Coordinates of C-alpha atoms in Angstrom, one line a residue:
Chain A
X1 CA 1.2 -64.9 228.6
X2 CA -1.0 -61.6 228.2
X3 CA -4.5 -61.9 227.0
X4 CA -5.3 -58.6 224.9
X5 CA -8.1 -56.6 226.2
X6 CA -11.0 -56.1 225.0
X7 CA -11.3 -59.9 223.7
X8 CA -13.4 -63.1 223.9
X9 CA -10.3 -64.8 225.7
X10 CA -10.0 -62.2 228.4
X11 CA -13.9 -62.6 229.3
X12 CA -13.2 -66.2 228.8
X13 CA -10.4 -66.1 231.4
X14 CA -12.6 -64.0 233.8
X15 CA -15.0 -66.8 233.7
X16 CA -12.3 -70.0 234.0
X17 CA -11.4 -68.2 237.1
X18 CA -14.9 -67.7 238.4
X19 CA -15.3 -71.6 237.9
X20 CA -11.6 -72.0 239.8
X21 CA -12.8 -69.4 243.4
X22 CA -16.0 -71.7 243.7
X23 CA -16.0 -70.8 247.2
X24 CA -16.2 -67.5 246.9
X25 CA -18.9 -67.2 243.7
X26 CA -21.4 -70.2 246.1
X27 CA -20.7 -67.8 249.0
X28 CA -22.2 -64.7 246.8
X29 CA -24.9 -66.9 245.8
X30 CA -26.9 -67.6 242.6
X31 CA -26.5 -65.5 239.4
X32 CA -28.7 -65.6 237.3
X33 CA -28.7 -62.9 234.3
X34 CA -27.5 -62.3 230.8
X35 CA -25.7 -59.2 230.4
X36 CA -23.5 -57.4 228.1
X37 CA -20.3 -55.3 227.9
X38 CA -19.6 -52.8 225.4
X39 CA -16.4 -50.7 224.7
X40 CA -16.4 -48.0 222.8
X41 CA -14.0 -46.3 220.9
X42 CA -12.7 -46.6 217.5
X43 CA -12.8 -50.1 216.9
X44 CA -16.0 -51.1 219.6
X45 CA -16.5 -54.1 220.3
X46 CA -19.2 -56.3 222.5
X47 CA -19.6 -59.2 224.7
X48 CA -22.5 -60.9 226.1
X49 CA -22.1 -62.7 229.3
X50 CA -24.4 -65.1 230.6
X51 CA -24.4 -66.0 234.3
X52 CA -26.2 -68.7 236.1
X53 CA -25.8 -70.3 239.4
X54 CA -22.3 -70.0 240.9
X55 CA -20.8 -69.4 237.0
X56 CA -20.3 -67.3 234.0
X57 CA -21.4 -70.3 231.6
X58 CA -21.2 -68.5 228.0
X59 CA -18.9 -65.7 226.7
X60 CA -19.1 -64.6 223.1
X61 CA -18.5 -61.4 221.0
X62 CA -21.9 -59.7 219.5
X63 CA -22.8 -58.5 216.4
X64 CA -25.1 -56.7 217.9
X65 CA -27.3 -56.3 221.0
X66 CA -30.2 -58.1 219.4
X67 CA -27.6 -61.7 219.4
X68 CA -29.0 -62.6 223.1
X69 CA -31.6 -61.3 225.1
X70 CA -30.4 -58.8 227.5
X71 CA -30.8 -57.9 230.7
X72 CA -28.2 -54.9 230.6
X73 CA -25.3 -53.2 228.9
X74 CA -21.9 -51.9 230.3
X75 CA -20.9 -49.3 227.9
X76 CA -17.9 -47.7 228.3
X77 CA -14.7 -46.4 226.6
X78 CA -11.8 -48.3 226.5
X79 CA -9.8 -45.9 228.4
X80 CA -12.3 -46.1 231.3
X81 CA -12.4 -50.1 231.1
X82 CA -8.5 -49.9 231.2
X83 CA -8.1 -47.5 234.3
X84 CA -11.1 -49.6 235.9
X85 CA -8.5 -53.1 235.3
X86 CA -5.7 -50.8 236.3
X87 CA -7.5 -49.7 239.8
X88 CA -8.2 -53.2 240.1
X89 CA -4.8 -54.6 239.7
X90 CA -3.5 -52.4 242.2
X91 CA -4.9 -54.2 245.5
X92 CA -6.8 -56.6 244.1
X93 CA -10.3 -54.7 244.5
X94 CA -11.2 -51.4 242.9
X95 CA -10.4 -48.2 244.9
X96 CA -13.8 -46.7 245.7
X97 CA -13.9 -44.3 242.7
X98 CA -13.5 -47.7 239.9
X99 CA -16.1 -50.0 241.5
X100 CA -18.8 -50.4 239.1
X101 CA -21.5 -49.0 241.3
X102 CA -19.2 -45.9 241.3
X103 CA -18.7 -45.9 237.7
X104 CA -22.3 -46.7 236.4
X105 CA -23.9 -44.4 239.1
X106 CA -24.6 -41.1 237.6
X107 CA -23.9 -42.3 234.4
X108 CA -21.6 -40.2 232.5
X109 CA -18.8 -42.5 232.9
X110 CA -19.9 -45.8 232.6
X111 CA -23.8 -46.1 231.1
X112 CA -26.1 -48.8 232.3
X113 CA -28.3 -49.6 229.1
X114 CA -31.4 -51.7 229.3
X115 CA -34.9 -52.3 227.2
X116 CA -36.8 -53.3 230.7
X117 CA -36.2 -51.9 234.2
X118 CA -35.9 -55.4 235.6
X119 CA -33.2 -56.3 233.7
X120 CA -32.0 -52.9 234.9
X121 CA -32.5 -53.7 238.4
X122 CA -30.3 -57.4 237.6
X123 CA -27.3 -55.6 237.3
X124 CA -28.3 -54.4 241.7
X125 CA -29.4 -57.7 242.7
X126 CA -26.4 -59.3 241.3
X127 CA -23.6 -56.4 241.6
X128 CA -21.7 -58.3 244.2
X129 CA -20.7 -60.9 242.0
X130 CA -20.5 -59.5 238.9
X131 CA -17.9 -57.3 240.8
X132 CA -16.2 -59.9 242.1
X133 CA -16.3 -61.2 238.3
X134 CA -14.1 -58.4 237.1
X135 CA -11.9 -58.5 240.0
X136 CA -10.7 -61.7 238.8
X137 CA -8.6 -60.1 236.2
X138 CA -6.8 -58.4 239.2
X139 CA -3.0 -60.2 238.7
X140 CA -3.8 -61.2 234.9
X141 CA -1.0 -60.0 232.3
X142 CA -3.1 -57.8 229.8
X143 CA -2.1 -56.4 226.8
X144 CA -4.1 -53.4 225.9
X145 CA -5.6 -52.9 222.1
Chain B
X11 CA -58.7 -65.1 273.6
X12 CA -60.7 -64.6 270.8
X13 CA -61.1 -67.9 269.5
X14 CA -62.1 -71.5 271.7
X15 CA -61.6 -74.8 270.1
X16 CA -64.8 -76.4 269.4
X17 CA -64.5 -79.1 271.6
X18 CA -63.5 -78.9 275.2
X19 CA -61.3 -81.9 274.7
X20 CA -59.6 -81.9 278.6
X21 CA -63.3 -82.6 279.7
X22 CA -64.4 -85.1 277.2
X23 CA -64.1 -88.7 278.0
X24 CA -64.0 -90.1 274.7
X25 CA -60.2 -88.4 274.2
X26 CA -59.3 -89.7 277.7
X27 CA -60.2 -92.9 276.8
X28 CA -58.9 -92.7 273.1
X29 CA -55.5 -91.8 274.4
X30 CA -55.3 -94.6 277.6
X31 CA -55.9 -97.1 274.3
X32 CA -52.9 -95.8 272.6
X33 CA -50.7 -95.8 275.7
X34 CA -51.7 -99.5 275.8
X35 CA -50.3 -100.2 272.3
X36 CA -53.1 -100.4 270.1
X37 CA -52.3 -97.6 267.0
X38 CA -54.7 -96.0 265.0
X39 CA -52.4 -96.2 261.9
X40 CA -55.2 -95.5 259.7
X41 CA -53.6 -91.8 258.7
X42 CA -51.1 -93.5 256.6
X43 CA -53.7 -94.2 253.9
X44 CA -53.8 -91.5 251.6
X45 CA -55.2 -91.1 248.4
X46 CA -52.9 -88.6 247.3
X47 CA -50.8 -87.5 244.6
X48 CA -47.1 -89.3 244.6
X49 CA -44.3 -87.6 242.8
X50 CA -40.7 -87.5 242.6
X51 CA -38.7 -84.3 242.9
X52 CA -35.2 -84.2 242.0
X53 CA -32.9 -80.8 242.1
X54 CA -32.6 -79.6 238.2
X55 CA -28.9 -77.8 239.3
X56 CA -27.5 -79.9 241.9
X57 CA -25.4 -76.9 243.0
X58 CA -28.9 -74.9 243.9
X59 CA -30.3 -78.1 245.6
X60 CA -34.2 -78.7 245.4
X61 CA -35.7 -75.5 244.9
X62 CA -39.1 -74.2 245.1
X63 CA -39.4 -74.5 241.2
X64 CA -38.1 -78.4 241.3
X65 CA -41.5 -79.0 243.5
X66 CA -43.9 -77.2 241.2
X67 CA -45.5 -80.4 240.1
X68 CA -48.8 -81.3 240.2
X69 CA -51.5 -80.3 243.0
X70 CA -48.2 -79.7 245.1
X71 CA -47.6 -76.7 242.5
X72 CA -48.1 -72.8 242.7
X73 CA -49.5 -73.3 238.9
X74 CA -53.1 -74.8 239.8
X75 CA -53.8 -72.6 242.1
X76 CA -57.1 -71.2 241.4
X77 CA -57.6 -67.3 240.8
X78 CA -60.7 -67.6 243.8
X79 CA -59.5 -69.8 246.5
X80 CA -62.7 -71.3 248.2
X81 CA -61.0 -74.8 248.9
X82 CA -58.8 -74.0 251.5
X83 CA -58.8 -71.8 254.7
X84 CA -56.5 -73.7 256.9
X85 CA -53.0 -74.2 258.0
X86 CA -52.7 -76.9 255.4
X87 CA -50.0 -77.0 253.1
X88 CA -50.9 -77.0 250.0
X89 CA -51.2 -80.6 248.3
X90 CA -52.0 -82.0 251.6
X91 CA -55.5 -84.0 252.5
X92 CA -57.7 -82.0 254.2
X93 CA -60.3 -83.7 256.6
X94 CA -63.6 -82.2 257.4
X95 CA -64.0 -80.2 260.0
X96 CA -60.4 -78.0 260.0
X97 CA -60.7 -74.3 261.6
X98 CA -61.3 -71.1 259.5
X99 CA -58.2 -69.5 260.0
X100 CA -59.5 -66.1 259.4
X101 CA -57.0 -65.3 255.8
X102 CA -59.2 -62.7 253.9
X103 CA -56.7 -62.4 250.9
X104 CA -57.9 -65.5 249.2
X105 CA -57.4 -64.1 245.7
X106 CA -54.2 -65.4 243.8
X107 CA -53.5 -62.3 241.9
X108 CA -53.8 -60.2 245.1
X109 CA -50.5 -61.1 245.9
X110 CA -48.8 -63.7 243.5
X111 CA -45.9 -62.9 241.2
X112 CA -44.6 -65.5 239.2
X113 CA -40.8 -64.5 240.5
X114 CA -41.6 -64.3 243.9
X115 CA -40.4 -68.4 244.9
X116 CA -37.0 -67.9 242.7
X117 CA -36.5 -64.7 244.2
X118 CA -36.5 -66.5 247.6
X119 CA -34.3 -69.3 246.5
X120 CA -32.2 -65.7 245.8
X121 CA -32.3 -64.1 248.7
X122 CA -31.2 -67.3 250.8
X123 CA -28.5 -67.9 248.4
X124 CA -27.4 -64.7 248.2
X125 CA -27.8 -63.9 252.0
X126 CA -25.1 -61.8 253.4
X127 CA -23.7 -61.1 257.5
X128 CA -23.0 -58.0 257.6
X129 CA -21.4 -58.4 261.7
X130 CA -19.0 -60.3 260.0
X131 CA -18.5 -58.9 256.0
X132 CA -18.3 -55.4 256.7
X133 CA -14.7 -54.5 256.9
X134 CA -15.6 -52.9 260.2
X135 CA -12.2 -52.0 260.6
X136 CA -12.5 -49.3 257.4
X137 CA -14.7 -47.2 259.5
X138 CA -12.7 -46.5 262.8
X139 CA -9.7 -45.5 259.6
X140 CA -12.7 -42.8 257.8
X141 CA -10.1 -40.7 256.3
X142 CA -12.8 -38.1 255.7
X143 CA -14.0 -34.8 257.0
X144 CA -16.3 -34.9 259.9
X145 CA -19.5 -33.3 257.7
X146 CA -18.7 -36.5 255.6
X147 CA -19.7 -38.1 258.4
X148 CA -22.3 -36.7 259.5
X149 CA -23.7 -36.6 256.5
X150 CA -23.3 -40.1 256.1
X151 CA -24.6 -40.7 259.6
X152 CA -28.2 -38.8 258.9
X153 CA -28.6 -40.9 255.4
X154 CA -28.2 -43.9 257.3
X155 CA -30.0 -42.6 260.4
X156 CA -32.9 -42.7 257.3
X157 CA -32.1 -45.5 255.9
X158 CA -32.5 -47.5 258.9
X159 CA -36.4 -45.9 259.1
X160 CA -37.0 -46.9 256.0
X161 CA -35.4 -50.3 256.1
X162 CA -37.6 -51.0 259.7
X163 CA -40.8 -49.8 257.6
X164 CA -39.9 -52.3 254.8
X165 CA -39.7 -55.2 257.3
X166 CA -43.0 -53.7 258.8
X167 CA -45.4 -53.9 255.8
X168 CA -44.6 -57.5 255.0
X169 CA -45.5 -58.7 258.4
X170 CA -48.5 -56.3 258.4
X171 CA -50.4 -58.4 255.5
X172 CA -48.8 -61.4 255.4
X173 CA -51.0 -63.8 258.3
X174 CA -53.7 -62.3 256.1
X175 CA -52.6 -64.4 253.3
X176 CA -54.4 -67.4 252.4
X177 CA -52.4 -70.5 253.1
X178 CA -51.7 -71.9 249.8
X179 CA -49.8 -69.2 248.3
X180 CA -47.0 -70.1 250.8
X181 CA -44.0 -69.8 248.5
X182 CA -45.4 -66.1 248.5
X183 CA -45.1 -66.0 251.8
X184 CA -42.4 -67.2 252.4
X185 CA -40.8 -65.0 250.1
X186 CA -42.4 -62.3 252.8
X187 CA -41.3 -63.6 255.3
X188 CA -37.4 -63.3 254.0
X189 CA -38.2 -59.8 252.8
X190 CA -38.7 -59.0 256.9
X191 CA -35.5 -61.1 257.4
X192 CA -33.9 -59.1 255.0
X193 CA -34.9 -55.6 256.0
X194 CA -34.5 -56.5 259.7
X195 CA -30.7 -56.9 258.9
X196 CA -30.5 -53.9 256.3
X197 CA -32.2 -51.7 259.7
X198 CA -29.3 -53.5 261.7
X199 CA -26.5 -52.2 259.0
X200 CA -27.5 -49.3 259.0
X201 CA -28.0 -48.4 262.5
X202 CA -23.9 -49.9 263.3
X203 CA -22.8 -47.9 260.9
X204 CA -24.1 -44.5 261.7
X205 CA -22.7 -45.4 265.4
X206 CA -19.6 -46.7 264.6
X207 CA -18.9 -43.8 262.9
X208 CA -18.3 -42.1 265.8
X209 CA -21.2 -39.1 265.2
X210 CA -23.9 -41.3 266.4
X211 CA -27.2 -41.4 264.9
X212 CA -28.5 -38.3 263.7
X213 CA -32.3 -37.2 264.1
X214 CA -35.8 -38.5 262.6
X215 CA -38.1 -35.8 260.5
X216 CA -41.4 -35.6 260.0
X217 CA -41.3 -35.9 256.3
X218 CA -39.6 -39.2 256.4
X219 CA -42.5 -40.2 258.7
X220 CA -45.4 -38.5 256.9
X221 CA -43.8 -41.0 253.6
X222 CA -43.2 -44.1 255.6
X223 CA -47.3 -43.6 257.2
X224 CA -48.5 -43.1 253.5
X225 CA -47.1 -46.5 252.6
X226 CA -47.6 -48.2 255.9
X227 CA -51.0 -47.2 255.5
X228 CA -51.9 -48.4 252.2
X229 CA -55.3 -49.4 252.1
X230 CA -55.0 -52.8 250.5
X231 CA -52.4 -55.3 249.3
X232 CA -51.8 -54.2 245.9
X233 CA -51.6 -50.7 246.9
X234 CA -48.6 -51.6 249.9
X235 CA -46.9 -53.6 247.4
X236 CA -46.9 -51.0 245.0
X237 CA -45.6 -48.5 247.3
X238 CA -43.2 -50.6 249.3
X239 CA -41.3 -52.8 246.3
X240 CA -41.7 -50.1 243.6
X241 CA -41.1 -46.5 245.2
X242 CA -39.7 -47.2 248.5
X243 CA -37.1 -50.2 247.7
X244 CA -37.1 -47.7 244.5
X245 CA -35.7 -45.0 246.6
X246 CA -33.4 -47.4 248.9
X247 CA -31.9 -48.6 246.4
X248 CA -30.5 -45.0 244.7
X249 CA -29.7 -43.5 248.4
X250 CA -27.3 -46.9 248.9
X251 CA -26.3 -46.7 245.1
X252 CA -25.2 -42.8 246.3
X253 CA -23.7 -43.9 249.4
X254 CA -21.7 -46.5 248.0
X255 CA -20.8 -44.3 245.3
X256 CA -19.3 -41.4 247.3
X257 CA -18.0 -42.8 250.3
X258 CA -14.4 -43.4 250.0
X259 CA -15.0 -45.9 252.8
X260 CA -14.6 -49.5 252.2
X261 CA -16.7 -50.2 254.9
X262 CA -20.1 -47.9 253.2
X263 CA -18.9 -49.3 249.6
X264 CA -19.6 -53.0 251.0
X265 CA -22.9 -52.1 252.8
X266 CA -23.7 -50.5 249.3
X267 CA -23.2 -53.5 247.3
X268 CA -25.1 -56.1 249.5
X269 CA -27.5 -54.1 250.8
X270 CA -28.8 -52.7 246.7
X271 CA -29.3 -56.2 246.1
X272 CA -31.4 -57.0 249.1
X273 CA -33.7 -54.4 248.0
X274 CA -33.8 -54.5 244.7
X275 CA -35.4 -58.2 244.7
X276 CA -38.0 -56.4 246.3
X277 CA -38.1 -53.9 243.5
X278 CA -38.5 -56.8 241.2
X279 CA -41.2 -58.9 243.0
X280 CA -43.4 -55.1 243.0
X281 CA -42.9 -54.8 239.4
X282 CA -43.8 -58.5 238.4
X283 CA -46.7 -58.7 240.9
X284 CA -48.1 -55.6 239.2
X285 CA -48.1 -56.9 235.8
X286 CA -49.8 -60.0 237.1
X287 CA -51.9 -58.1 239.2
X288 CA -53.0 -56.1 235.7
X289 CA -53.0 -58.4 233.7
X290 CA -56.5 -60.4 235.6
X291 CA -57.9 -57.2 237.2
X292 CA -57.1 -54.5 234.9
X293 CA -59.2 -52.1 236.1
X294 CA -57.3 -52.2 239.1
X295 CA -54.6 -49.7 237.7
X296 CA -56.6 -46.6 238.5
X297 CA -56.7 -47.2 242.3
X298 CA -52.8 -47.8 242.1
X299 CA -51.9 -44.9 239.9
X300 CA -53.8 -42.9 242.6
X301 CA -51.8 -44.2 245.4
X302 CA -48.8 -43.9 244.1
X303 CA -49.4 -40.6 242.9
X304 CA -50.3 -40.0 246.3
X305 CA -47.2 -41.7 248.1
X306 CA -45.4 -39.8 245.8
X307 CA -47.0 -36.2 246.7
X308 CA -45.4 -37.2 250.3
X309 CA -42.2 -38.4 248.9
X310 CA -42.1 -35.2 247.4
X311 CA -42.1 -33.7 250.9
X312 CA -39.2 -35.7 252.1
X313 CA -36.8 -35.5 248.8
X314 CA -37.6 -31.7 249.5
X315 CA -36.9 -31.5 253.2
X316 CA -33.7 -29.5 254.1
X317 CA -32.7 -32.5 256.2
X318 CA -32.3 -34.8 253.3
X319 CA -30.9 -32.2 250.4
X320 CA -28.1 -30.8 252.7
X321 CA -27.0 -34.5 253.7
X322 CA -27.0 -35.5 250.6
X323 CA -25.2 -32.3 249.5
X324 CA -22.9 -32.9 252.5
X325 CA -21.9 -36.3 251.6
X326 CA -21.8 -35.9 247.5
X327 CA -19.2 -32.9 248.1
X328 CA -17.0 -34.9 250.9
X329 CA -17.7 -32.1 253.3
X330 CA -19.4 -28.4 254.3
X331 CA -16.7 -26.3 251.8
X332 CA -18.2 -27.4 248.8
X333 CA -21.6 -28.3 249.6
X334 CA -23.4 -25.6 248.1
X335 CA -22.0 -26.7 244.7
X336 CA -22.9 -30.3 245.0
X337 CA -26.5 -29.0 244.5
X338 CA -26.6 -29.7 240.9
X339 CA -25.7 -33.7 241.5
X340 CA -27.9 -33.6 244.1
X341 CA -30.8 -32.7 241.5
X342 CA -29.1 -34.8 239.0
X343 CA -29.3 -37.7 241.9
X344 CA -33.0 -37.1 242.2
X345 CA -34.2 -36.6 238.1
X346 CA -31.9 -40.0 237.5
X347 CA -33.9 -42.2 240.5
X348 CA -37.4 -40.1 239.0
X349 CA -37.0 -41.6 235.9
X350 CA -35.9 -44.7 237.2
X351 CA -39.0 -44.9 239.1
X352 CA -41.2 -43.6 236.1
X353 CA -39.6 -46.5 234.1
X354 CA -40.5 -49.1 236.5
X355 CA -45.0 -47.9 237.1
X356 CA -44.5 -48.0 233.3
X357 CA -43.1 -51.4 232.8
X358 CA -45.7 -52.4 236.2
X359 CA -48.8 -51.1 234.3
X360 CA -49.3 -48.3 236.2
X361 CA -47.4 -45.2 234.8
X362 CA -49.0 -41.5 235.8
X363 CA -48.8 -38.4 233.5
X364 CA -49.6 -36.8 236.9
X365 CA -46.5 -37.8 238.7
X366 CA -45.7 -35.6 241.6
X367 CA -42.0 -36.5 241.7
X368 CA -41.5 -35.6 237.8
X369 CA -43.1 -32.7 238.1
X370 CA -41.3 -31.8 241.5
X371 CA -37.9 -32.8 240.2
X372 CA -38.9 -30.9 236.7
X373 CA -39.0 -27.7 239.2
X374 CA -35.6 -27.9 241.0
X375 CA -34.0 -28.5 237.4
X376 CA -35.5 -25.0 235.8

């Protein structure tokens, strides 16, 4: 069954997998940080993810960034989220130009938005798994808004 | 030798005889009675096991450690009973805020958790397949000929100051001592990589040097740590952001991702030691806005050295034909990691309205 994107359910599903590869989450190590991810477009919407440990142990939709205290934001339009799952999907793992180091690194694809450079610098120390987070949607059935 | 134990205990009877005694069966056992603080320590998370924060209780805790340290000059662990007559072991950083950050015993729990082999989790195989122009490459090749200087001074400056550190900030230390662990590796990464490339390793430059003596040579503690974790893990961490992000190679994009989070806990643990730093010995912040200022007059000299820019231009623009116009992301590389670095003196206590690098980067961007 496809789970529409963007949605709490597809975050949710990101997560339930997280919980299900164990091995390879422990393997990245702890995780610890509560971030956010934002598409934009006509109809925006927001999600804050928190991590801790081996798991993504909360997902919700946000009013507003205020809702949780942040480390981060991914904010990005939908298109780019949808090409970035798309990349994904194709082997499993980004091709170079869709990882989120790529996308977030000059910042006029996909911005990085933060109150404090150390929640800033949470999004680098934890990169590797929240990469590996968003990889898990690589064979899910989505169904684009 | 500099040092002799106080006694000359292979000529003194009374050990002899001491020890025959105990050969014969009869046990001083006395030891065992301590008057000493008993507590029990569980793991919080079972899945992180008993870390450093589960043992934060009591005198066994990083919490009462005093600002002054007078109690303690030995090799005792902290918590532990300490008989008369234990050696001076020389520490002469016995002041808590010297060093301490609150974050520094999670952010060794991190760093074994999150501890990566590069031998074995690079896809090696991705670099003998480059599928890009040799200038890539040799770009590529220079960057982490630099990267592996900077990652060896990064290992170096830990070790430098940390047997000066008094004892009972151990989970400090310890934190050090997997900073050197860690930068010994990211040297090792980078060093493979520029040689499995097939180009080799490309050459050293004096402006690289003349930045890594200005931090190696930082006067004091605070001043090292403010040079090390916030401008050069600072600038680590945007070259391998860079790298990862123009490399089409699977091989770079991995080193990228593991080796940003190495430094970056470093980045963190400056930032946080700072503000604790500040918030006893305010007064302190002039000293370190000078030396960074400083540091960055010689950064200024390397970000500006014709060795770095055309690398960098090299490996942004995939090759020598388009180099030239790769200038502009090149600047825009250096005002993003400028701000960056602005951002965290600021949130560390110790901006500067006389920042070298913004005014430097200010100048390539009129």
């Amino acid at each position: 069954m496809a789970i529409k994107f963007p949605s709490v359910e597809f975050f949710q599903e990101l997560a339930n997998r997280m919980q299900g590869n164990a091995a390879e989450f422990e393997k990245l190590g702890f995780c610890d940080t509560v971030m956010a991810v934002k598409v934009d477009g006509g109809d925006p919407h927001l999600y804050g993810l928190t991590f801790s440990c081996f798991d993504c142990t909360d997902v919700r939709e946000l009013g507003g960034a205020d809702e949780l205290e942040l480390d981060f934001t991914l904010v990005a339009p939908l298109a780019l989220w949808r090409e970035m799952f798309e990349s994904i999907q194709k082997s499993g793992i980004p091709e170079p130009a869709y990882t989120l180091n790529s996308l977030s690194h000059v910042g006029d694809r996909m911005a990085v938005v933060y109150d404090d450079p150390e929640g800033h610098d949470k999004f680098y120390r934890f990169m590797a798994t929240i990469q590996a987070f968003v990889n898990q949607a690589s064979d899910l059935d989505i169904e684009w808004a | 030798m500099a040092y002799y134990a106080r006694d000359d205990f292979f000529n003194n009877p009374e050990v002899l005889e001491r020890s025959v005694e105990i050969f014969k069966g009869k046990l001083d056992i006395g030891w065992k009675n301590l008057d000493i603080e008993r507590v029990k320590c569980r793991p919080s998370d079972p899945r992180r096991g008993l870390t450093f924060d589960d043992t934060n209780v009591g005198s066994y805790g990083w919490d009462q450690i005093p600002e002054k340290i007078r109690h303690n000059y030995s090799m005792a662990p902290r918590g532990a009973v300490q008989p008369p007559g234990l050696p001076h072991l020389g520490y002469d950083i016995n002041r808590k805020s010297e060093v301490w950050a609150d974050n520094a015993p999670a952010l060794y729990e991190e760093s074994k958790a999150r501890h990566w082999i590069p031998t074995r989790e690079v896809p090696w195989d991705a670099v003998e397949q480059l599928g890009h122009s040799d200038e890539l490459e040799r770009g590529l090749a220079q960057l982490c000929t630099d990267l592996t200087c900077m990652a060896t001074a990064l290992g170096d400056i830990p070790s430098k100051w940390v047997w000066h550190i008094n004892q009972e900030l151990l989970e400090l230390k310890m934190f050090q001592c997997a900073q050197m662990f860690d930068a010994a590796q990211l040297a090792d990464v980078f060093r493979k990589r520029a040689i499995a490339g097939g180009t080799g390793l490309g050459r050293d430059h004096a402006p690289l040097g003349e930045l890594l003596k200005c931090v190696l040579d930082a006067g004091s503690f605070p001043c090292a740590s403010a040079s090390t974790h916030i401008l050069l893990a600072g600038l680590m961490q945007v070259l391998l952001r860079h790298m990862g992000a123009c490399s089409p190679n699977a091989a770079d994009e991995t080193i990228a991702r593991f080796g940003v989070q190495d430094v970056s806990r470093s980045i963190a643990y400056g930032v946080e030691h700072m503000r604790s730093l500040l918030k006893e010995r305010p007064h302190e912040s002039t000293g370190l806005r000078g030396h960074l200022d400083e540091v960055e007059n010689a950064l200024v000299g390397y970000l500006a050295s014709p060795m770095l820019f055309s690398a960098l231009a090299l490996v942004t623009a995939g090759g020598r034909e388009k180099a030239a116009e790769a200038v502009p992301q090149v600047t825009a590389l250096y005002r993003k990691f400028a701000d960056e670095h602005l951002e965290r003196r600021e949130a560390a206590g110790i901006g500067s309205e006389t920042s070298p690098l913004q005014a430097f980067v200010s100048e390539l961007e009129a």
